[in-house]
Amino acid sequence: MSERAAPFHCPYCGDEDLRPNEQGHGAWECAACSRAFQLKFLGLLAPATSVNTTGREHI
């Protein structure tokens, strides 16, 4: 993956005025609330199975 995935909204204030931060890969700063945050891709989830993982009973 060569391109950077950009967030659409600040996770703190919800504003859209985000810019890449100088701290490194995945770091962003919000001009509206002056907060900096970092995003990290953890990986893909395993495909869903027939096992009920929510702990609820099917009706």
Coordinates of C-alpha atoms in Angstrom, one line a residue:
M1 CA 0.0 0.0 0.0
S2 CA 1.8 3.1 -1.2
E3 CA -0.8 5.8 -0.5
R4 CA -1.6 7.2 2.9
A5 CA -5.2 6.5 4.1
A6 CA -6.6 9.8 5.3
P7 CA -9.2 10.2 8.1
F8 CA -12.3 12.2 7.2
H9 CA -13.0 13.6 10.7
C10 CA -11.1 14.4 13.8
P11 CA -11.9 11.7 16.4
Y12 CA -12.0 14.4 19.2
C13 CA -14.1 17.2 17.7
G14 CA -15.4 15.8 14.4
D15 CA -14.0 18.7 12.3
E16 CA -12.7 18.0 8.8
D17 CA -9.7 20.4 8.8
L18 CA -7.0 17.7 9.2
R19 CA -3.4 17.8 8.1
P20 CA -0.6 15.3 8.1
N21 CA 1.6 15.7 11.2
E22 CA 5.4 15.7 11.2
Q23 CA 5.6 13.0 13.9
G24 CA 5.6 10.2 11.3
H25 CA 3.5 7.8 9.3
G26 CA -0.2 7.9 10.3
A27 CA 0.1 11.1 12.4
W28 CA -2.5 13.8 11.9
E29 CA -3.3 17.1 13.4
C30 CA -6.7 19.0 13.7
A31 CA -6.6 22.7 13.0
A32 CA -10.0 23.2 14.8
C33 CA -9.2 21.7 18.2
S34 CA -5.3 21.8 18.0
R35 CA -5.0 18.1 18.8
A36 CA -2.7 15.6 17.2
F37 CA -3.4 11.9 16.9
Q38 CA -2.0 8.8 15.1
L39 CA -3.8 6.1 13.2
K40 CA -2.5 2.6 12.9
F41 CA -3.6 -0.3 10.7
L42 CA -3.8 -3.4 12.8
G43 CA -4.7 -5.9 10.1
L44 CA -7.7 -7.7 8.5
L45 CA -10.3 -9.5 10.6
A46 CA -10.8 -13.2 10.0
P47 CA -13.8 -14.0 7.8
A48 CA -17.1 -14.4 9.7
T49 CA -17.9 -18.0 10.7
S50 CA -21.2 -19.6 11.6
V51 CA -20.3 -19.3 15.3
N52 CA -22.3 -16.7 17.2
T53 CA -19.5 -14.4 18.6
T54 CA -21.8 -11.8 20.1
G55 CA -22.9 -14.0 22.9
R56 CA -26.6 -13.5 22.0
E57 CA -29.1 -16.2 21.2
H58 CA -30.6 -16.3 17.7
I59 CA -34.4 -15.8 17.7

